[in-house]
PDB file of C-alpha atoms in Angstrom:
ATOM      1  CA  MET O   1      -0.342  -0.240  -0.008  1.00  0.00           C
ATOM      2  CA  ALA O   2       1.867   2.024  -0.028  1.00  0.00           C
ATOM      3  CA  VAL O   3       3.618   5.554   0.963  1.00  0.00           C
ATOM      4  CA  LEU O   4       7.422  12.906  -1.208  1.00  0.00           C
ATOM      5  CA  VAL O   5      10.664  14.665  -1.782  1.00  0.00           C
ATOM      6  CA  ALA O   6      13.421  16.460   0.569  1.00  0.00           C
ATOM      7  CA  THR O   7      14.906  19.213   0.851  1.00  0.00           C
ATOM      8  CA  GLY O   8      18.460  19.080   0.137  1.00  0.00           C
ATOM      9  CA  SER O   9      20.993  21.841   1.241  1.00  0.00           C
ATOM     10  CA  LEU O  10      21.031  24.834  -1.175  1.00  0.00           C
ATOM     11  CA  ALA O  11      24.802  25.995  -1.709  1.00  0.00           C
ATOM     12  CA  ILE O  12      24.688  30.166  -1.291  1.00  0.00           C
ATOM     13  CA  PRO O  13      27.841  32.794  -1.357  1.00  0.00           C
ATOM     14  CA  ALA O  14      28.933  34.040   1.194  1.00  0.00           C
ATOM     15  CA  SER O  15      28.983  36.984  -0.328  1.00  0.00           C
ATOM     16  CA  SER O  16      24.554  36.516  -0.590  1.00  0.00           C
ATOM     17  CA  ALA O  17      24.707  35.554   2.536  1.00  0.00           C
ATOM     18  CA  SER O  18      26.419  38.654   3.722  1.00  0.00           C
ATOM     19  CA  ALA O  19      24.115  40.391   1.867  1.00  0.00           C
ATOM     20  CA  GLY O  20      20.915  39.321   3.872  1.00  0.00           C
ATOM     21  CA  VAL O  21      19.489  36.404   1.884  1.00  0.00           C
ATOM     22  CA  ARG O  22      19.356  33.304   4.227  1.00  0.00           C
ATOM     23  CA  THR O  23      20.561  29.957   3.302  1.00  0.00           C
ATOM     24  CA  THR O  24      17.907  26.350   3.730  1.00  0.00           C
ATOM     25  CA  ALA O  25      19.758  25.833   6.488  1.00  0.00           C
ATOM     26  CA  GLU O  26      19.277  29.500   8.284  1.00  0.00           C
ATOM     27  CA  VAL O  27      16.044  29.263   7.376  1.00  0.00           C
ATOM     28  CA  ASN O  28      14.351  25.706   8.669  1.00  0.00           C
ATOM     29  CA  THR O  29      16.193  26.285  12.168  1.00  0.00           C
ATOM     30  CA  ALA O  30      14.550  30.169  12.389  1.00  0.00           C
ATOM     31  CA  HIS O  31      10.919  27.924  11.478  1.00  0.00           C
ATOM     32  CA  ALA O  32      11.970  25.483  14.549  1.00  0.00           C
ATOM     33  CA  ALA O  33      12.499  27.947  16.680  1.00  0.00           C
ATOM     34  CA  ALA O  34       9.188  29.625  15.814  1.00  0.00           C
ATOM     35  CA  LEU O  35       7.976  26.353  16.691  1.00  0.00           C
ATOM     36  CA  THR O  36       9.703  26.173  20.075  1.00  0.00           C
ATOM     37  CA  VAL O  37       8.262  29.490  20.703  1.00  0.00           C
ATOM     38  CA  ALA O  38       4.627  28.197  19.730  1.00  0.00           C
ATOM     39  CA  ALA O  39       5.469  25.082  21.731  1.00  0.00           C
ATOM     40  CA  THR O  40       6.106  26.897  25.617  1.00  0.00           C
ATOM     41  CA  THR O  41       2.639  29.548  24.810  1.00  0.00           C
ATOM     42  CA  ALA O  42      -0.052  29.501  24.999  1.00  0.00           C
ATOM     43  CA  GLN O  43      -0.990  27.335  21.662  1.00  0.00           C
ATOM     44  CA  PRO O  44      -4.749  25.960  20.374  1.00  0.00           C
ATOM     45  CA  VAL O  45      -5.218  22.234  20.968  1.00  0.00           C
ATOM     46  CA  LEU O  46      -5.788  21.342  16.944  1.00  0.00           C
ATOM     47  CA  ARG O  47      -8.295  18.578  15.892  1.00  0.00           C
ATOM     48  CA  GLN O  48     -10.796  17.747  13.386  1.00  0.00           C
ATOM     49  CA  GLY O  49     -12.689  20.271  12.190  1.00  0.00           C
ATOM     50  CA  SER O  50     -10.502  23.212  13.737  1.00  0.00           C
ATOM     51  CA  ARG O  51      -9.933  25.988  10.668  1.00  0.00           C
ATOM     52  CA  GLY O  52      -7.582  29.001  10.851  1.00  0.00           C
ATOM     53  CA  THR O  53      -4.207  30.255  10.565  1.00  0.00           C
ATOM     54  CA  ALA O  54      -3.426  27.916  13.422  1.00  0.00           C
ATOM     55  CA  VAL O  55      -4.100  24.836  11.500  1.00  0.00           C
ATOM     56  CA  THR O  56      -2.124  26.673   8.354  1.00  0.00           C
ATOM     57  CA  THR O  57       1.151  27.052  10.901  1.00  0.00           C
ATOM     58  CA  LEU O  58       0.605  23.657  11.582  1.00  0.00           C
ATOM     59  CA  GLN O  59       0.174  21.643   8.204  1.00  0.00           C
ATOM     60  CA  ARG O  60       2.936  23.904   6.302  1.00  0.00           C
ATOM     61  CA  ARG O  61       5.129  22.254   9.168  1.00  0.00           C
ATOM     62  CA  LEU O  62       3.887  19.074   7.993  1.00  0.00           C
ATOM     63  CA  ALA O  63       4.603  19.648   5.370  1.00  0.00           C
ATOM     64  CA  ALA O  64       7.969  20.836   5.191  1.00  0.00           C
ATOM     65  CA  LEU O  65       8.748  17.581   7.491  1.00  0.00           C
ATOM     66  CA  HIS O  66       7.234  15.350   4.217  1.00  0.00           C
ATOM     67  CA  TYR O  67       4.326  14.206   5.269  1.00  0.00           C
ATOM     68  CA  ASP O  68       1.255  13.542   3.834  1.00  0.00           C
ATOM     69  CA  VAL O  69      -1.794  16.593   4.651  1.00  0.00           C
ATOM     70  CA  GLY O  70      -3.217  17.196   1.405  1.00  0.00           C
ATOM     71  CA  PRO O  71      -3.464  20.897   0.451  1.00  0.00           C
ATOM     72  CA  ILE O  72      -2.587  23.809   2.735  1.00  0.00           C
ATOM     73  CA  ASP O  73      -6.111  24.930   3.264  1.00  0.00           C
ATOM     74  CA  GLY O  74      -6.514  26.587   6.911  1.00  0.00           C
ATOM     75  CA  ILE O  75      -8.796  23.354   7.558  1.00  0.00           C
ATOM     76  CA  PHE O  76      -8.285  19.754   9.303  1.00  0.00           C
ATOM     77  CA  GLY O  77      -9.605  18.289   7.921  1.00  0.00           C
ATOM     78  CA  PRO O  78      -9.245  13.902   7.459  1.00  0.00           C
ATOM     79  CA  SER O  79      -5.985  14.108   4.924  1.00  0.00           C
ATOM     80  CA  THR O  80      -4.294  16.285   8.433  1.00  0.00           C
ATOM     81  CA  TYR O  81      -5.524  13.615  11.009  1.00  0.00           C
ATOM     82  CA  HIS O  82      -3.456  11.281   9.098  1.00  0.00           C
ATOM     83  CA  GLY O  83      -0.177  13.884   8.465  1.00  0.00           C
ATOM     84  CA  VAL O  84      -0.454  14.431  12.255  1.00  0.00           C
ATOM     85  CA  VAL O  85      -0.980  10.115  13.391  1.00  0.00           C
ATOM     86  CA  ALA O  86       1.685   9.684  11.210  1.00  0.00           C
ATOM     87  CA  PHE O  87       4.133  12.578  13.334  1.00  0.00           C
ATOM     88  CA  GLN O  88       3.198  10.991  16.310  1.00  0.00           C
ATOM     89  CA  LYS O  89       3.937   7.307  15.237  1.00  0.00           C
ATOM     90  CA  VAL O  90       7.492   8.578  13.639  1.00  0.00           C
ATOM     91  CA  ASN O  91       7.931  10.294  17.114  1.00  0.00           C
ATOM     92  CA  ASN O  92       6.500   7.860  20.059  1.00  0.00           C
ATOM     93  CA  LEU O  93       3.836  10.228  20.591  1.00  0.00           C
ATOM     94  CA  VAL O  94       0.329   9.571  21.063  1.00  0.00           C
ATOM     95  CA  ARG O  95      -2.218   8.794  18.110  1.00  0.00           C
ATOM     96  CA  ASP O  96      -4.695  10.390  18.996  1.00  0.00           C
ATOM     97  CA  GLY O  97      -4.663  13.475  15.615  1.00  0.00           C
ATOM     98  CA  ILE O  98      -4.504  16.057  18.190  1.00  0.00           C
ATOM     99  CA  VAL O  99      -2.518  18.195  17.986  1.00  0.00           C
ATOM    100  CA  GLY O 100      -1.733  19.457  22.154  1.00  0.00           C
ATOM    101  CA  PRO O 101       1.063  20.726  24.086  1.00  0.00           C
ATOM    102  CA  GLN O 102       3.129  18.101  23.520  1.00  0.00           C
ATOM    103  CA  THR O 103       3.333  17.144  19.767  1.00  0.00           C
ATOM    104  CA  TRP O 104       3.539  21.317  18.733  1.00  0.00           C
ATOM    105  CA  GLY O 105       6.863  20.702  20.916  1.00  0.00           C
ATOM    106  CA  ALA O 106       7.743  17.375  19.135  1.00  0.00           C
ATOM    107  CA  LEU O 107       7.179  19.431  15.840  1.00  0.00           C
ATOM    108  CA  ALA O 108       9.759  22.486  16.659  1.00  0.00           C
ATOM    109  CA  ARG O 109      12.368  19.165  17.426  1.00  0.00           C
ATOM    110  CA  PRO O 110      11.251  16.543  15.172  1.00  0.00           C
ATOM    111  CA  VAL O 111      12.357  12.548  14.820  1.00  0.00           C
ATOM    112  CA  ILE O 112      13.891  13.448  10.836  1.00  0.00           C
ATOM    113  CA  PRO O 113      13.372   8.834   9.913  1.00  0.00           C
ATOM    114  CA  LYS O 114      15.285   7.975   6.945  1.00  0.00           C
ATOM    115  CA  PRO O 115      14.595   4.577   4.626  1.00  0.00           C
ATOM    116  CA  LYS O 116      16.816   2.051   5.242  1.00  0.00           C
ATOM    117  CA  TYR O 117      17.373   1.047   1.736  1.00  0.00           C
ATOM    118  CA  THR O 118      18.888   3.749  -1.326  1.00  0.00           C
ATOM    119  CA  HIS O 119      18.021   3.580  -4.885  1.00  0.00           C
ATOM    120  CA  SER O 120      18.386   6.007  -7.376  1.00  0.00           C
ATOM    121  CA  GLY O 121      14.804   6.114  -8.494  1.00  0.00           C
ATOM    122  CA  TYR O 122      11.313   5.916  -6.060  1.00  0.00           C
ATOM    123  CA  SER O 123      10.650   3.461  -3.361  1.00  0.00           C
ATOM    124  CA  VAL O 124       8.184   1.940  -1.179  1.00  0.00           C
ATOM    125  CA  GLU O 125       8.831   1.322   2.424  1.00  0.00           C
ATOM    126  CA  ALA O 126       6.226  -0.119   5.402  1.00  0.00           C
ATOM    127  CA  ASN O 127       7.113   0.067   8.692  1.00  0.00           C
ATOM    128  CA  LEU O 128       5.605  -2.399  10.571  1.00  0.00           C
ATOM    129  CA  THR O 129       6.030  -0.829  13.483  1.00  0.00           C
ATOM    130  CA  LYS O 130       5.441   2.879  13.307  1.00  0.00           C
ATOM    131  CA  GLN O 131       2.453   2.034  10.689  1.00  0.00           C
ATOM    132  CA  VAL O 132       3.961   4.012   8.502  1.00  0.00           C
ATOM    133  CA  VAL O 133       5.222   4.501   4.981  1.00  0.00           C
ATOM    134  CA  TYR O 134       8.057   6.471   3.837  1.00  0.00           C
ATOM    135  CA  LEU O 135       8.281   7.370  -0.289  1.00  0.00           C
ATOM    136  CA  ALA O 136      12.062   7.261  -0.595  1.00  0.00           C
ATOM    137  CA  ARG O 137      14.581   8.430  -2.801  1.00  0.00           C
ATOM    138  CA  GLN O 138      18.567   8.448  -3.485  1.00  0.00           C
ATOM    139  CA  GLY O 139      18.427   8.135  -0.114  1.00  0.00           C
ATOM    140  CA  SER O 140      15.477  10.087   2.077  1.00  0.00           C
ATOM    141  CA  VAL O 141      12.254  10.147   2.907  1.00  0.00           C
ATOM    142  CA  VAL O 142      10.178  12.752   0.530  1.00  0.00           C
ATOM    143  CA  ARG O 143       6.986  11.972   1.041  1.00  0.00           C
ATOM    144  CA  ILE O 144       5.281   9.989   4.786  1.00  0.00           C
ATOM    145  CA  LEU O 145       1.563   8.091   5.315  1.00  0.00           C
ATOM    146  CA  ASP O 146      -0.220   7.011   7.544  1.00  0.00           C
ATOM    147  CA  ALA O 147      -0.626   3.481   7.536  1.00  0.00           C
ATOM    148  CA  SER O 148      -2.576  -0.097   8.768  1.00  0.00           C
ATOM    149  CA  SER O 149      -1.183  -2.852   8.722  1.00  0.00           C
ATOM    150  CA  GLY O 150      -2.463  -6.740   9.114  1.00  0.00           C
ATOM    151  CA  LYS O 151      -3.442  -7.660  12.704  1.00  0.00           C
ATOM    152  CA  ALA O 152      -1.441 -10.644  14.394  1.00  0.00           C
ATOM    153  CA  SER O 153      -3.976 -13.382  12.737  1.00  0.00           C
ATOM    154  CA  THR O 154      -3.228 -12.282   9.796  1.00  0.00           C
ATOM    155  CA  PRO O 155      -0.421 -11.135   9.864  1.00  0.00           C
ATOM    156  CA  THR O 156       1.941  -8.295   6.898  1.00  0.00           C
ATOM    157  CA  PRO O 157       4.277 -10.316   5.542  1.00  0.00           C
ATOM    158  CA  THR O 158       8.164  -9.108   5.825  1.00  0.00           C
ATOM    159  CA  GLY O 159      11.244  -8.682   2.719  1.00  0.00           C
ATOM    160  CA  ASN O 160      12.008  -7.038  -0.306  1.00  0.00           C
ATOM    161  CA  PHE O 161      10.081  -6.988  -2.861  1.00  0.00           C
ATOM    162  CA  LYS O 162       8.818  -4.664  -6.443  1.00  0.00           C
ATOM    163  CA  ILE O 163       5.403  -3.848  -7.587  1.00  0.00           C
ATOM    164  CA  GLN O 164       4.316  -6.328  -9.542  1.00  0.00           C
ATOM    165  CA  ARG O 165       1.152  -5.224 -11.212  1.00  0.00           C
ATOM    166  CA  ARG O 166      -1.869  -2.277  -9.983  1.00  0.00           C
ATOM    167  CA  ILE O 167      -4.914  -1.661 -10.760  1.00  0.00           C
ATOM    168  CA  ASP O 168      -6.813   1.474 -10.811  1.00  0.00           C
ATOM    169  CA  GLY O 169      -9.744   1.465  -8.792  1.00  0.00           C
ATOM    170  CA  TRP O 170     -11.283  -0.457  -6.536  1.00  0.00           C
ATOM    171  CA  ARG O 171     -10.814  -4.026  -6.012  1.00  0.00           C
ATOM    172  CA  GLN O 172     -13.292  -6.868  -4.743  1.00  0.00           C
ATOM    173  CA  SER O 173     -10.439  -8.934  -3.291  1.00  0.00           C
ATOM    174  CA  SER O 174     -10.203 -12.120  -0.166  1.00  0.00           C
ATOM    175  CA  LEU O 175      -9.018  -9.246   2.026  1.00  0.00           C
ATOM    176  CA  GLY O 176     -11.536  -7.134   1.800  1.00  0.00           C
ATOM    177  CA  LEU O 177     -11.540  -4.487  -0.235  1.00  0.00           C
ATOM    178  CA  LEU O 178      -9.076  -2.310  -2.491  1.00  0.00           C
ATOM    179  CA  TRP O 179      -8.588   1.162  -3.862  1.00  0.00           C
ATOM    180  CA  ARG O 180      -5.637   0.789  -6.386  1.00  0.00           C
ATOM    181  CA  PRO O 181      -3.742  -2.026  -4.565  1.00  0.00           C
ATOM    182  CA  ASN O 182      -0.228  -1.960  -6.463  1.00  0.00           C
ATOM    183  CA  TYR O 183       0.777  -5.958  -5.509  1.00  0.00           C
ATOM    184  CA  PHE O 184       4.294  -6.749  -4.404  1.00  0.00           C
ATOM    185  CA  TYR O 185       3.719 -10.313  -3.563  1.00  0.00           C
ATOM    186  CA  TYR O 186       0.487 -12.338  -5.033  1.00  0.00           C
ATOM    187  CA  GLY O 187      -2.347 -10.897  -3.101  1.00  0.00           C
ATOM    188  CA  TYR O 188      -1.318  -8.556  -0.571  1.00  0.00           C
ATOM    189  CA  ALA O 189      -0.342  -4.742  -1.712  1.00  0.00           C
ATOM    190  CA  VAL O 190      -0.215  -1.346  -0.645  1.00  0.00           C
ATOM    191  CA  HIS O 191      -3.744  -0.197  -0.946  1.00  0.00           C
ATOM    192  CA  GLY O 192      -6.074   2.632  -0.555  1.00  0.00           C
ATOM    193  CA  ALA O 193      -8.917   2.038   2.405  1.00  0.00           C
ATOM    194  CA  THR O 194     -11.792   3.523   4.237  1.00  0.00           C
ATOM    195  CA  SER O 195     -10.148   2.616   7.329  1.00  0.00           C
ATOM    196  CA  VAL O 196      -6.890   3.053   8.405  1.00  0.00           C
ATOM    197  CA  PRO O 197      -6.878   3.172  11.927  1.00  0.00           C
ATOM    198  CA  THR O 198      -4.013   3.599  13.840  1.00  0.00           C
ATOM    199  CA  TYR O 199      -2.972  -0.039  14.039  1.00  0.00           C
ATOM    200  CA  PRO O 200      -2.312  -3.359  12.556  1.00  0.00           C
ATOM    201  CA  ALA O 201      -5.737  -3.791  11.686  1.00  0.00           C
ATOM    202  CA  SER O 202      -5.729  -5.428   7.943  1.00  0.00           C
ATOM    203  CA  HIS O 203      -5.855  -8.725   6.294  1.00  0.00           C
ATOM    204  CA  GLY O 204      -2.018  -8.363   5.647  1.00  0.00           C
ATOM    205  CA  CYS O 205      -1.663  -5.791   2.786  1.00  0.00           C
ATOM    206  CA  VAL O 206      -0.526  -2.630   3.876  1.00  0.00           C
ATOM    207  CA  ARG O 207      -3.649   0.500   3.909  1.00  0.00           C
ATOM    208  CA  VAL O 208      -3.045   4.099   3.011  1.00  0.00           C
ATOM    209  CA  PRO O 209      -5.661   6.380   2.879  1.00  0.00           C
ATOM    210  CA  ILE O 210      -7.538   7.045  -0.444  1.00  0.00           C
ATOM    211  CA  PRO O 211      -6.718  10.871  -1.248  1.00  0.00           C
ATOM    212  CA  ALA O 212      -3.790   9.646   0.093  1.00  0.00           C
ATOM    213  CA  MET O 213      -3.310   6.402  -2.572  1.00  0.00           C
ATOM    214  CA  ASN O 214      -4.269   9.114  -5.098  1.00  0.00           C
ATOM    215  CA  ARG O 215      -1.631  12.087  -4.302  1.00  0.00           C
ATOM    216  CA  LEU O 216       0.853   8.545  -4.506  1.00  0.00           C
ATOM    217  CA  TRP O 217       0.046   6.891  -7.438  1.00  0.00           C
ATOM    218  CA  SER O 218       1.260   9.011 -10.405  1.00  0.00           C
ATOM    219  CA  ILE O 219       4.451   8.497  -8.670  1.00  0.00           C
ATOM    220  CA  ILE O 220       4.497   4.975  -8.104  1.00  0.00           C
ATOM    221  CA  GLY O 221       4.960   2.157 -10.872  1.00  0.00           C
ATOM    222  CA  ILE O 222       5.134  -2.078 -12.495  1.00  0.00           C
ATOM    223  CA  GLY O 223       9.333  -2.489 -10.706  1.00  0.00           C
ATOM    224  CA  THR O 224       9.502   0.235  -7.647  1.00  0.00           C
ATOM    225  CA  PRO O 225      11.188  -1.613  -4.584  1.00  0.00           C
ATOM    226  CA  THR O 226       9.034  -2.231  -2.053  1.00  0.00           C
ATOM    227  CA  HIS O 227      10.368  -2.741   1.840  1.00  0.00           C
ATOM    228  CA  ILE O 228       8.414  -4.569   4.780  1.00  0.00           C
ATOM    229  CA  TYR O 229       9.735  -4.418   7.719  1.00  0.00           C
ATOM    230  CA  ARG O 230       9.235  -4.577  11.343  1.00  0.00           C
TER     231      ARG O 230
END
């Protein structure tokens, strides 16, 4: 199922920097510092249904950290919720999708995940321990998606695979109803689903939210390396 592009360091001549042009590292540092201040002051608690500039700030920060949040529109909808949950999973926080003091604080000093495998093109990694999917490229995680893999009675197979076939639409299978499945091992796929809980709940596939799969669909394809691990 699924799982965009890591920001590299931008080299700027010293003369330009001294003229007031800030490097990417300086901008990121300033952004993190601003969030640190925000985390220690009265920040609103955000959850699904919240709207406004604080939600826009949240969405921009998550997007900068490569979490899939969909449009940056100041509306805390399902895509933002799943982006928050994925962030909480990676940062070992309570997976409630609510942005309170702990999540605001972690946004200022986040864990930056790295892929386990390096490929010249795109690859997909499903971290079953974290319950997230990474879209990676050239040794960097470029997108992070909320995911739910197989439950204990129907575990997701682990190993190194490639996407073998895809269906552009709904597929009713013995493992359930799959949206745009990307099959990596027999009938197991990374696919979109209407239900992506915070814990392993599938019949063996790796579920991601339907809008997230729609955003991922055109980036991956047949032959994309797919790594499933704990």
